[in-house]
Coordinates of C-alpha atoms in Angstrom, one line a residue:
M12 CA 83.8 91.1 143.3
K13 CA 83.9 87.3 143.4
I14 CA 86.6 85.3 145.3
S15 CA 87.7 81.8 146.0
V16 CA 89.1 80.9 149.4
E17 CA 91.0 77.7 150.3
L18 CA 91.1 76.9 154.1
T19 CA 92.9 74.4 156.1
L20 CA 92.2 74.4 159.9
T21 CA 94.8 72.6 161.9
P22 CA 94.1 72.3 165.6
L23 CA 97.3 71.6 167.5
Q24 CA 95.8 69.2 170.1
N25 CA 95.0 65.5 170.4
D26 CA 91.2 65.8 170.1
F27 CA 91.2 67.8 166.8
E28 CA 88.3 66.3 164.8
P29 CA 85.3 67.8 166.5
A30 CA 86.6 71.4 165.9
I31 CA 87.2 70.7 162.2
I32 CA 83.8 69.0 161.7
H33 CA 82.1 71.9 163.5
F34 CA 83.9 74.5 161.3
I35 CA 83.0 72.7 158.1
K36 CA 79.4 72.2 159.1
K37 CA 79.1 75.9 159.8
L38 CA 80.5 76.8 156.4
R39 CA 78.1 74.3 154.7
A40 CA 75.2 75.9 156.4
S41 CA 75.9 79.2 154.7
N42 CA 74.3 80.1 151.3
L43 CA 77.8 80.0 149.7
K44 CA 79.3 77.4 147.5
V45 CA 81.5 75.1 149.6
L46 CA 83.6 72.2 148.4
E47 CA 85.7 69.9 150.5
N48 CA 88.5 67.4 150.1
P49 CA 90.7 65.5 152.5
L50 CA 93.2 68.4 152.7
S51 CA 91.2 71.6 152.6
T52 CA 87.8 73.3 152.2
Q53 CA 87.0 75.8 149.5
V54 CA 84.5 78.6 149.8
Y55 CA 83.3 80.6 146.7
G56 CA 81.2 83.7 146.4
D57 CA 81.0 87.5 146.7
Y58 CA 83.9 89.0 148.7
D59 CA 81.8 90.7 151.3
E60 CA 79.7 87.6 152.0
V61 CA 82.6 85.2 152.1
M62 CA 84.8 87.4 154.3
S63 CA 81.9 88.2 156.7
L64 CA 81.2 84.4 157.1
L65 CA 84.9 83.6 157.6
Q66 CA 85.4 86.4 160.1
S67 CA 82.7 85.0 162.4
E68 CA 83.4 81.3 161.8
I69 CA 87.2 81.5 162.2
K70 CA 86.7 83.4 165.5
E71 CA 84.4 80.7 166.7
A72 CA 86.7 77.9 165.6
F73 CA 89.6 79.5 167.4
E74 CA 87.5 79.8 170.6
L75 CA 86.8 76.1 170.4
I76 CA 90.5 75.0 170.2
E77 CA 93.4 75.5 172.6
N78 CA 96.0 76.1 169.9
G79 CA 95.8 75.9 166.2
L80 CA 96.7 77.1 162.7
L81 CA 94.5 78.3 159.9
Y82 CA 96.0 78.4 156.4
M83 CA 94.1 80.5 154.0
K84 CA 94.5 81.3 150.3
I85 CA 92.4 83.9 148.5
V86 CA 92.0 84.2 144.7
K87 CA 90.3 87.2 143.2
T88 CA 87.9 85.2 141.0
D89 CA 85.3 82.5 141.3
R90 CA 87.1 79.2 140.5
Y91 CA 84.2 77.0 141.5
D92 CA 83.7 75.7 137.9
Y93 CA 87.4 75.1 137.2
E94 CA 88.3 72.0 135.3
P95 CA 91.8 71.1 134.3
H96 CA 92.5 71.1 130.5
F97 CA 95.1 68.4 130.6

């Protein structure tokens, strides 16, 4: 089953950029489709592959920050090629 996941990592500390950059670079290094914008990062692919990657990378990201939030939305379809029709 294919899924699309939108992630927003928000470290609650002054020096937040290194943790976000590290998290995004780890996602980029996977064999999954990853898109980024200023507000979030999207990951697309097979459910088991995406969730396995996220399980390990979210844990590592949380270990690198003192306090933080991770917002995650999961859609049961691959929306990588989505183009608005308006």
